[in-house]
PDB file of C-alpha atoms and ligand atoms in Angstrom:
ATOM      1  CA  MET S1326       0.340  -0.510   0.100  1.00  0.00           C
ATOM      2  CA  LYS S1327       1.518   3.026  -0.947  1.00  0.00           C
ATOM      3  CA  VAL S1328       0.684   6.337   0.819  1.00  0.00           C
ATOM      4  CA  ILE S1329       0.031   9.808  -0.817  1.00  0.00           C
ATOM      5  CA  GLY S1330       0.141  13.309   1.412  1.00  0.00           C
ATOM      6  CA  SER S1331      -0.008  15.582  -1.397  1.00  0.00           C
ATOM      7  CA  ILE S1332      -2.463  16.032  -4.347  1.00  0.00           C
ATOM      8  CA  VAL S1333      -0.180  17.019  -7.048  1.00  0.00           C
ATOM      9  CA  GLU S1334       1.369  13.230  -6.273  1.00  0.00           C
ATOM     10  CA  MET S1335      -1.846  11.794  -6.239  1.00  0.00           C
ATOM     11  CA  HIS S1336      -3.653  13.659  -8.903  1.00  0.00           C
ATOM     12  CA  LYS S1337       0.169  11.697 -11.098  1.00  0.00           C
ATOM     13  CA  ALA S1338      -0.250   8.697  -9.735  1.00  0.00           C
ATOM     14  CA  SER S1339      -3.915   8.774 -11.111  1.00  0.00           C
ATOM     15  CA  LEU S1340      -2.822   9.323 -13.948  1.00  0.00           C
ATOM     16  CA  ASP S1341      -0.073   6.926 -14.701  1.00  0.00           C
ATOM     17  CA  LEU S1342      -2.849   4.337 -13.540  1.00  0.00           C
ATOM     18  CA  ARG S1343      -5.854   5.637 -15.732  1.00  0.00           C
ATOM     19  CA  ASN S1344      -2.714   5.963 -18.816  1.00  0.00           C
ATOM     20  CA  LYS S1345      -1.607   2.529 -18.078  1.00  0.00           C
ATOM     21  CA  ARG S1346      -5.512   1.381 -18.448  1.00  0.00           C
ATOM     22  CA  LYS S1347      -5.833   0.137 -14.996  1.00  0.00           C
ATOM     23  CA  SER S1348      -9.466   0.566 -13.485  1.00  0.00           C
ATOM     24  CA  ILE S1349      -9.907   2.619 -10.772  1.00  0.00           C
ATOM     25  CA  GLY S1350     -12.567   2.279  -7.337  1.00  0.00           C
ATOM     26  CA  PHE S1351     -12.196   4.412  -5.403  1.00  0.00           C
ATOM     27  CA  VAL S1352     -13.797   4.673  -1.251  1.00  0.00           C
ATOM     28  CA  PRO S1353     -13.612   7.690  -0.022  1.00  0.00           C
ATOM     29  CA  THR S1354     -14.274   7.536   4.198  1.00  0.00           C
ATOM     30  CA  MET S1355     -13.329   9.790   7.268  1.00  0.00           C
ATOM     31  CA  GLY S1356     -11.364   7.281   8.609  1.00  0.00           C
ATOM     32  CA  ALA S1357     -12.096   5.631  12.368  1.00  0.00           C
ATOM     33  CA  LEU S1358     -12.686   2.838   9.616  1.00  0.00           C
ATOM     34  CA  HIS S1359     -15.262   0.210  10.382  1.00  0.00           C
ATOM     35  CA  LYS S1360     -16.713  -3.162   9.033  1.00  0.00           C
ATOM     36  CA  GLY S1361     -18.692  -0.647   6.492  1.00  0.00           C
ATOM     37  CA  HIS S1362     -15.916   0.549   5.164  1.00  0.00           C
ATOM     38  CA  THR S1363     -14.231  -2.491   4.462  1.00  0.00           C
ATOM     39  CA  SER S1364     -16.962  -3.978   2.997  1.00  0.00           C
ATOM     40  CA  LEU S1365     -16.899  -1.509   0.628  1.00  0.00           C
ATOM     41  CA  ILE S1366     -13.107  -2.102   0.136  1.00  0.00           C
ATOM     42  CA  GLU S1367     -13.970  -5.055  -1.010  1.00  0.00           C
ATOM     43  CA  LYS S1368     -16.093  -4.366  -3.737  1.00  0.00           C
ATOM     44  CA  ALA S1369     -14.393  -1.827  -5.050  1.00  0.00           C
ATOM     45  CA  LYS S1370     -11.314  -5.318  -5.063  1.00  0.00           C
ATOM     46  CA  LYS S1371     -13.825  -6.798  -6.754  1.00  0.00           C
ATOM     47  CA  ASP S1372     -14.719  -4.255  -9.555  1.00  0.00           C
ATOM     48  CA  ASN S1373     -11.157  -2.808 -10.184  1.00  0.00           C
ATOM     49  CA  ASP S1374      -8.167  -3.250 -10.673  1.00  0.00           C
ATOM     50  CA  VAL S1375      -6.108  -0.434  -8.622  1.00  0.00           C
ATOM     51  CA  VAL S1376      -8.423   0.281  -5.145  1.00  0.00           C
ATOM     52  CA  ILE S1377      -7.540   4.003  -3.716  1.00  0.00           C
ATOM     53  CA  LEU S1378      -9.191   4.910   0.285  1.00  0.00           C
ATOM     54  CA  SER S1379      -8.919   8.591   1.430  1.00  0.00           C
ATOM     55  CA  ILE S1380      -9.059   9.934   4.928  1.00  0.00           C
ATOM     56  CA  PHE S1381     -10.462  13.379   5.156  1.00  0.00           C
ATOM     57  CA  VAL S1382     -12.163  14.830   7.995  1.00  0.00           C
ATOM     58  CA  ASN S1383     -13.778  17.645   6.051  1.00  0.00           C
ATOM     59  CA  PRO S1384     -14.244  20.388   8.350  1.00  0.00           C
ATOM     60  CA  THR S1385     -16.712  22.116   5.841  1.00  0.00           C
ATOM     61  CA  GLN S1386     -19.321  19.236   6.126  1.00  0.00           C
ATOM     62  CA  PHE S1387     -19.355  19.868  10.264  1.00  0.00           C
ATOM     63  CA  THR S1388     -21.763  22.262  11.218  1.00  0.00           C
ATOM     64  CA  ALA S1389     -21.386  25.089  14.200  1.00  0.00           C
ATOM     65  CA  GLY S1390     -21.263  23.084  17.704  1.00  0.00           C
ATOM     66  CA  GLU S1391     -20.869  19.645  15.816  1.00  0.00           C
ATOM     67  CA  ASP S1392     -18.313  16.628  16.623  1.00  0.00           C
ATOM     68  CA  TYR S1393     -15.281  18.087  14.177  1.00  0.00           C
ATOM     69  CA  HIS S1394     -12.632  18.155  16.634  1.00  0.00           C
ATOM     70  CA  SER S1395     -13.817  15.782  18.125  1.00  0.00           C
ATOM     71  CA  TYR S1396     -14.023  13.439  15.863  1.00  0.00           C
ATOM     72  CA  PRO S1397     -12.557  10.245  15.589  1.00  0.00           C
ATOM     73  CA  ARG S1398      -8.760   9.833  14.544  1.00  0.00           C
ATOM     74  CA  ASP S1399      -6.842   6.702  14.576  1.00  0.00           C
ATOM     75  CA  ILE S1400      -4.526   7.189  11.787  1.00  0.00           C
ATOM     76  CA  GLU S1401      -2.246   4.694  12.830  1.00  0.00           C
ATOM     77  CA  LYS S1402      -4.833   2.284  13.747  1.00  0.00           C
ATOM     78  CA  ASP S1403      -6.751   2.789   9.949  1.00  0.00           C
ATOM     79  CA  LYS S1404      -3.834   2.510   8.189  1.00  0.00           C
ATOM     80  CA  THR S1405      -2.920  -1.015   9.420  1.00  0.00           C
ATOM     81  CA  THR S1406      -6.520  -1.303   8.646  1.00  0.00           C
ATOM     82  CA  ALA S1407      -6.061  -0.185   4.816  1.00  0.00           C
ATOM     83  CA  SER S1408      -3.732  -2.234   4.604  1.00  0.00           C
ATOM     84  CA  ASP S1409      -4.572  -5.556   5.935  1.00  0.00           C
ATOM     85  CA  SER S1410      -7.889  -5.068   3.185  1.00  0.00           C
ATOM     86  CA  GLY S1411      -5.238  -4.955   0.622  1.00  0.00           C
ATOM     87  CA  ILE S1412      -5.735  -1.105  -0.928  1.00  0.00           C
ATOM     88  CA  ASP S1413      -2.817   0.150  -3.625  1.00  0.00           C
ATOM     89  CA  TYR S1414      -3.636   3.635  -2.561  1.00  0.00           C
ATOM     90  CA  LEU S1415      -4.272   5.221   1.009  1.00  0.00           C
ATOM     91  CA  PHE S1416      -4.449   8.853   0.306  1.00  0.00           C
ATOM     92  CA  LEU S1417      -4.298  11.463   3.691  1.00  0.00           C
ATOM     93  CA  PRO S1418      -4.249  15.258   1.700  1.00  0.00           C
ATOM     94  CA  SER S1419      -4.229  18.253   4.282  1.00  0.00           C
ATOM     95  CA  THR S1420      -6.722  20.637   5.428  1.00  0.00           C
ATOM     96  CA  ASP S1421      -4.103  23.248   4.552  1.00  0.00           C
ATOM     97  CA  GLU S1422      -3.853  21.957   0.764  1.00  0.00           C
ATOM     98  CA  MET S1423      -7.210  20.395   0.489  1.00  0.00           C
ATOM     99  CA  TYR S1424      -9.197  24.218   1.810  1.00  0.00           C
ATOM    100  CA  PRO S1425      -5.936  26.525   1.702  1.00  0.00           C
ATOM    101  CA  GLU S1426      -5.955  30.527   2.418  1.00  0.00           C
ATOM    102  CA  GLY S1427      -8.972  32.523  -0.138  1.00  0.00           C
ATOM    103  CA  TYR S1428     -11.053  28.586  -0.826  1.00  0.00           C
ATOM    104  CA  LYS S1429     -14.485  30.210  -2.080  1.00  0.00           C
ATOM    105  CA  THR S1430     -15.531  27.396  -4.177  1.00  0.00           C
ATOM    106  CA  PHE S1431     -18.777  25.099  -2.798  1.00  0.00           C
ATOM    107  CA  VAL S1432     -20.982  23.032  -5.044  1.00  0.00           C
ATOM    108  CA  ASN S1433     -25.245  22.878  -3.960  1.00  0.00           C
ATOM    109  CA  VAL S1434     -27.199  20.278  -5.037  1.00  0.00           C
ATOM    110  CA  GLU S1435     -30.924  21.881  -4.540  1.00  0.00           C
ATOM    111  CA  ASP S1436     -33.640  20.536  -3.224  1.00  0.00           C
ATOM    112  CA  ILE S1437     -32.808  17.068  -1.701  1.00  0.00           C
ATOM    113  CA  THR S1438     -30.844  18.426   0.514  1.00  0.00           C
ATOM    114  CA  GLU S1439     -33.300  20.097   2.382  1.00  0.00           C
ATOM    115  CA  PRO S1440     -34.995  17.352   4.409  1.00  0.00           C
ATOM    116  CA  LEU S1441     -33.680  15.062   6.790  1.00  0.00           C
ATOM    117  CA  CYS S1442     -31.115  15.331   7.865  1.00  0.00           C
ATOM    118  CA  GLY S1443     -30.026  18.857   5.550  1.00  0.00           C
ATOM    119  CA  LYS S1444     -32.329  20.840   7.997  1.00  0.00           C
ATOM    120  CA  PHE S1445     -31.039  19.483  11.915  1.00  0.00           C
ATOM    121  CA  ARG S1446     -27.090  20.247   9.928  1.00  0.00           C
ATOM    122  CA  LEU S1447     -27.489  23.271   7.325  1.00  0.00           C
ATOM    123  CA  GLY S1448     -24.634  23.218   5.600  1.00  0.00           C
ATOM    124  CA  HIS S1449     -23.601  19.848   5.311  1.00  0.00           C
ATOM    125  CA  PHE S1450     -24.225  18.093   2.601  1.00  0.00           C
ATOM    126  CA  LYS S1451     -22.612  21.147   0.973  1.00  0.00           C
ATOM    127  CA  GLY S1452     -19.278  20.290   2.886  1.00  0.00           C
ATOM    128  CA  VAL S1453     -20.030  16.804   1.419  1.00  0.00           C
ATOM    129  CA  ALA S1454     -20.636  17.475  -2.174  1.00  0.00           C
ATOM    130  CA  THR S1455     -17.633  19.642  -2.264  1.00  0.00           C
ATOM    131  CA  VAL S1456     -15.370  17.770  -0.978  1.00  0.00           C
ATOM    132  CA  VAL S1457     -16.597  14.455  -2.745  1.00  0.00           C
ATOM    133  CA  LEU S1458     -16.671  16.326  -5.997  1.00  0.00           C
ATOM    134  CA  LYS S1459     -12.641  17.474  -4.921  1.00  0.00           C
ATOM    135  CA  LEU S1460     -11.173  14.199  -4.789  1.00  0.00           C
ATOM    136  CA  PHE S1461     -12.967  13.281  -7.126  1.00  0.00           C
ATOM    137  CA  ASN S1462     -11.183  15.263  -9.108  1.00  0.00           C
ATOM    138  CA  ILE S1463      -7.888  14.519  -7.574  1.00  0.00           C
ATOM    139  CA  ILE S1464      -8.178  10.859  -7.580  1.00  0.00           C
ATOM    140  CA  LYS S1465     -10.213  10.488 -11.064  1.00  0.00           C
ATOM    141  CA  PRO S1466     -11.412   7.120 -10.762  1.00  0.00           C
ATOM    142  CA  HIS S1467     -13.992   5.034 -12.360  1.00  0.00           C
ATOM    143  CA  LYS S1468     -16.001   4.047  -9.709  1.00  0.00           C
ATOM    144  CA  ALA S1469     -16.960   5.407  -6.014  1.00  0.00           C
ATOM    145  CA  TYR S1470     -18.422   3.428  -3.334  1.00  0.00           C
ATOM    146  CA  PHE S1471     -20.874   4.640  -0.491  1.00  0.00           C
ATOM    147  CA  GLY S1472     -22.564   2.776   2.541  1.00  0.00           C
ATOM    148  CA  GLU S1473     -26.230   3.135   1.993  1.00  0.00           C
ATOM    149  CA  LYS S1474     -26.433   4.134   6.017  1.00  0.00           C
ATOM    150  CA  ASP S1475     -25.890   8.053   4.916  1.00  0.00           C
ATOM    151  CA  TYR S1476     -29.101   7.406   2.382  1.00  0.00           C
ATOM    152  CA  GLN S1477     -29.094  11.356   1.477  1.00  0.00           C
ATOM    153  CA  GLN S1478     -25.691  11.517   1.537  1.00  0.00           C
ATOM    154  CA  LEU S1479     -25.759   8.841  -1.421  1.00  0.00           C
ATOM    155  CA  LEU S1480     -28.489  10.321  -3.486  1.00  0.00           C
ATOM    156  CA  VAL S1481     -26.800  13.993  -2.903  1.00  0.00           C
ATOM    157  CA  ILE S1482     -23.279  12.789  -4.656  1.00  0.00           C
ATOM    158  CA  ARG S1483     -25.878  10.224  -7.270  1.00  0.00           C
ATOM    159  CA  MET S1484     -27.533  13.857  -7.767  1.00  0.00           C
ATOM    160  CA  MET S1485     -23.899  15.832  -8.305  1.00  0.00           C
ATOM    161  CA  ALA S1486     -22.747  13.325 -10.362  1.00  0.00           C
ATOM    162  CA  ARG S1487     -25.524  13.043 -12.835  1.00  0.00           C
ATOM    163  CA  ASP S1488     -25.916  17.232 -12.738  1.00  0.00           C
ATOM    164  CA  LEU S1489     -22.155  17.927 -13.587  1.00  0.00           C
ATOM    165  CA  ASN S1490     -21.940  14.699 -15.646  1.00  0.00           C
ATOM    166  CA  LEU S1491     -19.353  13.327 -14.218  1.00  0.00           C
ATOM    167  CA  ASP S1492     -18.040   9.937 -15.867  1.00  0.00           C
ATOM    168  CA  ILE S1493     -17.877   8.144 -12.536  1.00  0.00           C
ATOM    169  CA  GLU S1494     -20.328   5.148 -11.600  1.00  0.00           C
ATOM    170  CA  ILE S1495     -21.327   5.894  -7.811  1.00  0.00           C
ATOM    171  CA  ILE S1496     -21.861   2.034  -6.256  1.00  0.00           C
ATOM    172  CA  ASN S1497     -23.997   1.780  -3.112  1.00  0.00           C
ATOM    173  CA  MET S1498     -23.231  -1.064  -0.585  1.00  0.00           C
ATOM    174  CA  PRO S1499     -25.584  -1.984   1.960  1.00  0.00           C
ATOM    175  CA  THR S1500     -25.185  -1.080   5.844  1.00  0.00           C
ATOM    176  CA  ILE S1501     -23.625  -3.180   7.605  1.00  0.00           C
ATOM    177  CA  ARG S1502     -24.556  -3.858  11.489  1.00  0.00           C
ATOM    178  CA  GLU S1503     -23.372  -4.868  14.961  1.00  0.00           C
ATOM    179  CA  GLY S1504     -25.205  -8.205  16.246  1.00  0.00           C
ATOM    180  CA  ASN S1505     -28.009  -5.801  18.221  1.00  0.00           C
ATOM    181  CA  GLY S1506     -28.089  -4.549  14.592  1.00  0.00           C
ATOM    182  CA  ILE S1507     -26.997  -0.881  15.093  1.00  0.00           C
ATOM    183  CA  ALA S1508     -25.552   0.481  11.949  1.00  0.00           C
ATOM    184  CA  MET S1509     -21.784   0.638  12.219  1.00  0.00           C
ATOM    185  CA  SER S1510     -20.806   3.926  12.123  1.00  0.00           C
ATOM    186  CA  SER S1511     -17.905   5.785  12.725  1.00  0.00           C
ATOM    187  CA  ARG S1512     -20.240   7.672  15.729  1.00  0.00           C
ATOM    188  CA  ASN S1513     -20.285   4.485  17.171  1.00  0.00           C
ATOM    189  CA  ARG S1514     -17.153   4.904  19.375  1.00  0.00           C
ATOM    190  CA  TYR S1515     -18.525   7.555  21.530  1.00  0.00           C
ATOM    191  CA  LEU S1516     -21.277   5.071  22.651  1.00  0.00           C
ATOM    192  CA  ASN S1517     -21.092   4.105  26.244  1.00  0.00           C
ATOM    193  CA  GLN S1518     -22.177   0.169  27.386  1.00  0.00           C
ATOM    194  CA  LYS S1519     -25.766   1.681  28.169  1.00  0.00           C
ATOM    195  CA  GLU S1520     -26.253   4.144  25.704  1.00  0.00           C
ATOM    196  CA  MET S1521     -24.821   0.981  23.089  1.00  0.00           C
ATOM    197  CA  VAL S1522     -28.196  -0.967  24.463  1.00  0.00           C
ATOM    198  CA  SER S1523     -30.644   1.755  24.269  1.00  0.00           C
ATOM    199  CA  ALA S1524     -28.944   2.121  20.352  1.00  0.00           C
ATOM    200  CA  ALA S1525     -30.776  -0.417  19.691  1.00  0.00           C
ATOM    201  CA  ALA S1526     -33.903   0.631  19.208  1.00  0.00           C
ATOM    202  CA  ILE S1527     -33.512   2.572  16.029  1.00  0.00           C
ATOM    203  CA  TYR S1528     -33.332  -1.042  14.526  1.00  0.00           C
ATOM    204  CA  LYS S1529     -35.929  -2.979  16.443  1.00  0.00           C
ATOM    205  CA  ALA S1530     -38.313   0.735  14.836  1.00  0.00           C
ATOM    206  CA  LEU S1531     -36.684   0.302  11.631  1.00  0.00           C
ATOM    207  CA  LYS S1532     -37.795  -3.419  11.914  1.00  0.00           C
ATOM    208  CA  ILE S1533     -41.485  -2.344  12.951  1.00  0.00           C
ATOM    209  CA  SER S1534     -42.106  -0.096  10.515  1.00  0.00           C
ATOM    210  CA  GLN S1535     -41.513  -2.935   8.051  1.00  0.00           C
ATOM    211  CA  GLU S1536     -43.973  -5.791   9.517  1.00  0.00           C
ATOM    212  CA  MET S1537     -46.679  -2.754  10.210  1.00  0.00           C
ATOM    213  CA  VAL S1538     -46.198  -2.425   5.879  1.00  0.00           C
ATOM    214  CA  LYS S1539     -45.556  -6.083   5.511  1.00  0.00           C
ATOM    215  CA  ASP S1540     -48.875  -6.634   7.643  1.00  0.00           C
ATOM    216  CA  SER S1541     -50.631  -3.872   4.619  1.00  0.00           C
ATOM    217  CA  GLU S1542     -50.155  -0.507   6.947  1.00  0.00           C
ATOM    218  CA  ARG S1543     -50.108   2.648   4.644  1.00  0.00           C
ATOM    219  CA  ILE S1544     -50.531   5.484   6.583  1.00  0.00           C
ATOM    220  CA  SER S1545     -47.248   6.465   7.009  1.00  0.00           C
ATOM    221  CA  GLN S1546     -48.136   8.398  10.046  1.00  0.00           C
ATOM    222  CA  LYS S1547     -49.525   5.528  12.276  1.00  0.00           C
ATOM    223  CA  ILE S1548     -46.135   3.922  10.811  1.00  0.00           C
ATOM    224  CA  ILE S1549     -44.479   7.146  12.861  1.00  0.00           C
ATOM    225  CA  THR S1550     -45.886   6.890  16.176  1.00  0.00           C
ATOM    226  CA  GLU S1551     -45.381   3.675  16.727  1.00  0.00           C
ATOM    227  CA  MET S1552     -41.815   3.748  15.464  1.00  0.00           C
ATOM    228  CA  GLU S1553     -41.687   6.844  18.090  1.00  0.00           C
ATOM    229  CA  ARG S1554     -42.894   4.663  20.524  1.00  0.00           C
ATOM    230  CA  VAL S1555     -40.615   1.872  20.430  1.00  0.00           C
ATOM    231  CA  ILE S1556     -37.856   4.724  20.656  1.00  0.00           C
ATOM    232  CA  LYS S1557     -39.261   6.362  23.506  1.00  0.00           C
ATOM    233  CA  ASN S1558     -39.679   3.762  25.578  1.00  0.00           C
ATOM    234  CA  GLU S1559     -35.804   3.591  25.707  1.00  0.00           C
ATOM    235  CA  GLU S1560     -34.003   5.634  28.169  1.00  0.00           C
ATOM    236  CA  GLY S1561     -31.493   8.615  26.494  1.00  0.00           C
ATOM    237  CA  ILE S1562     -32.376   8.777  23.376  1.00  0.00           C
ATOM    238  CA  LYS S1563     -33.929  11.689  21.882  1.00  0.00           C
ATOM    239  CA  ILE S1564     -35.323  11.774  18.310  1.00  0.00           C
ATOM    240  CA  ASP S1565     -34.521  14.445  15.073  1.00  0.00           C
ATOM    241  CA  TYR S1566     -36.639  13.237  12.536  1.00  0.00           C
ATOM    242  CA  ILE S1567     -38.069  10.233  11.628  1.00  0.00           C
ATOM    243  CA  SER S1568     -39.440  10.570   7.642  1.00  0.00           C
ATOM    244  CA  ILE S1569     -41.445   8.606   5.631  1.00  0.00           C
ATOM    245  CA  CYS S1570     -40.256   9.431   2.423  1.00  0.00           C
ATOM    246  CA  ASP S1571     -39.994   9.548  -1.920  1.00  0.00           C
ATOM    247  CA  PRO S1572     -36.486   7.299  -2.224  1.00  0.00           C
ATOM    248  CA  ASP S1573     -35.723   9.706  -5.370  1.00  0.00           C
ATOM    249  CA  THR S1574     -37.187  12.551  -3.659  1.00  0.00           C
ATOM    250  CA  LEU S1575     -36.929  12.398  -0.465  1.00  0.00           C
ATOM    251  CA  GLU S1576     -40.676  14.603  -0.690  1.00  0.00           C
ATOM    252  CA  ASP S1577     -42.764  13.480   2.465  1.00  0.00           C
ATOM    253  CA  VAL S1578     -45.238  10.225   2.052  1.00  0.00           C
ATOM    254  CA  LYS S1579     -48.699  10.390   3.484  1.00  0.00           C
ATOM    255  CA  ILE S1580     -49.536   6.954   1.879  1.00  0.00           C
ATOM    256  CA  ILE S1581     -46.933   4.231   1.245  1.00  0.00           C
ATOM    257  CA  ASN S1582     -48.303   2.894  -2.548  1.00  0.00           C
ATOM    258  CA  ASP S1583     -45.208   1.635  -3.935  1.00  0.00           C
ATOM    259  CA  ARG S1584     -41.256   1.925  -2.399  1.00  0.00           C
ATOM    260  CA  ALA S1585     -39.902   4.096   0.153  1.00  0.00           C
ATOM    261  CA  LEU S1586     -37.568   5.079   2.317  1.00  0.00           C
ATOM    262  CA  ILE S1587     -38.187   5.373   6.008  1.00  0.00           C
ATOM    263  CA  ALA S1588     -35.086   6.964   7.766  1.00  0.00           C
ATOM    264  CA  ILE S1589     -34.218   8.088  10.797  1.00  0.00           C
ATOM    265  CA  ALA S1590     -32.217  10.319  12.801  1.00  0.00           C
ATOM    266  CA  VAL S1591     -31.744  10.322  16.650  1.00  0.00           C
ATOM    267  CA  ARG S1592     -28.974  11.680  19.350  1.00  0.00           C
ATOM    268  CA  ILE S1593     -27.979   9.311  22.350  1.00  0.00           C
ATOM    269  CA  GLY S1594     -25.292  10.509  24.755  1.00  0.00           C
ATOM    270  CA  ASN S1595     -22.566  12.175  21.859  1.00  0.00           C
ATOM    271  CA  ALA S1596     -23.948  10.749  19.512  1.00  0.00           C
ATOM    272  CA  ARG S1597     -25.798  11.961  16.840  1.00  0.00           C
ATOM    273  CA  LEU S1598     -26.868   8.531  14.808  1.00  0.00           C
ATOM    274  CA  ILE S1599     -28.573   7.357  11.368  1.00  0.00           C
ATOM    275  CA  ASP S1600     -30.317   4.285   9.347  1.00  0.00           C
ATOM    276  CA  ASN S1601     -33.100   4.177   7.785  1.00  0.00           C
ATOM    277  CA  CYS S1602     -34.681   1.594   5.058  1.00  0.00           C
ATOM    278  CA  ILE S1603     -36.807   0.830   2.027  1.00  0.00           C
ATOM    279  CA  VAL S1604     -40.147  -0.730   2.186  1.00  0.00           C
ATOM    280  CA  GLU S1605     -41.606  -1.583  -1.034  1.00  0.00           C
ATOM    281  CA  VAL S1606     -46.071  -2.779  -1.817  1.00  0.00           C
ATOM    282  CA  ARG S1607     -46.390  -4.813  -4.426  1.00  0.00           C
TER     283      ARG S1607
HETATM  284  O1  LIG W 869     -19.517   8.990   4.412  1.00  0.00           O
HETATM  285  C1  LIG W 869     -18.436  10.022   5.617  1.00  0.00           C
HETATM  286  O2  LIG W 869     -17.461   9.394   5.387  1.00  0.00           O
HETATM  287  C2  LIG W 869     -18.103  11.296   4.417  1.00  0.00           C
HETATM  288  O3  LIG W 869     -19.468  11.939   4.584  1.00  0.00           O
HETATM  289  C3  LIG W 869     -17.555  11.534   3.183  1.00  0.00           C
HETATM  290  C4  LIG W 869     -18.168  10.899   1.887  1.00  0.00           C
HETATM  291  C5  LIG W 869     -15.852  10.710   3.399  1.00  0.00           C
HETATM  292  C6  LIG W 869     -17.321  12.847   2.935  1.00  0.00           C
HETATM  293  O4  LIG W 869     -16.465  13.338   3.631  1.00  0.00           O
END
């Protein structure tokens, strides 16, 4: 595994790979690597000649008062995980190089960035879209891999790739879960033992929503109310939102007639956790 810190060097390595007709798979991350990330790497390895992983805790996607400074950083452990996973290049840009003084350009994907997490994290998706486009320009991948846990992020990146005519295939991969159903996330590291147990209510609520749809419940509000009941049963969880919406536009769905996204965001202790599932009515 080659570790590259500079943008110029990464750019040059990617161009060399492209000139040699190697297909490049890219997995962007903010580090604190877990099995969710390694599942993306595994898929990228299967699909491509070369896999590039980036680790960059992107300041522009954290809103005021969020956990930018306390976000888990464990670069030595991450290097070992990355190397063990068999990637070819690890890109570790510095914040100063990514956002030099006088940096002024941002990418704004309209509408789908407004509901769900967009309401609670103003400007978050602008930071995500900007850094992902910058990384795409530096790494020039053929394919890029994202987890379905961050469903809205995935949609934003897909829309950006479509609207800006990026010649990059966006691949989504299923959420990887802990034994008790909690979606793997770097932010799970904030949870203590007790909070970890409470967090299982998120998956339980999603499971119940799926069961209700299977049992022919179609009224979103009834499902949301039941999910809220399950979550509120647990100590120390605060709901940011539970939404049943169109999986493409994220507009609210009042009656489930075909496919719907059920998305949830909660706060437990110092962690803000998100999860989702898709339900389908035939
Ligand atoms: O999902 C993440 O880890 C980040 O939002 C991403 C896509 C690496 C951009 O910083």
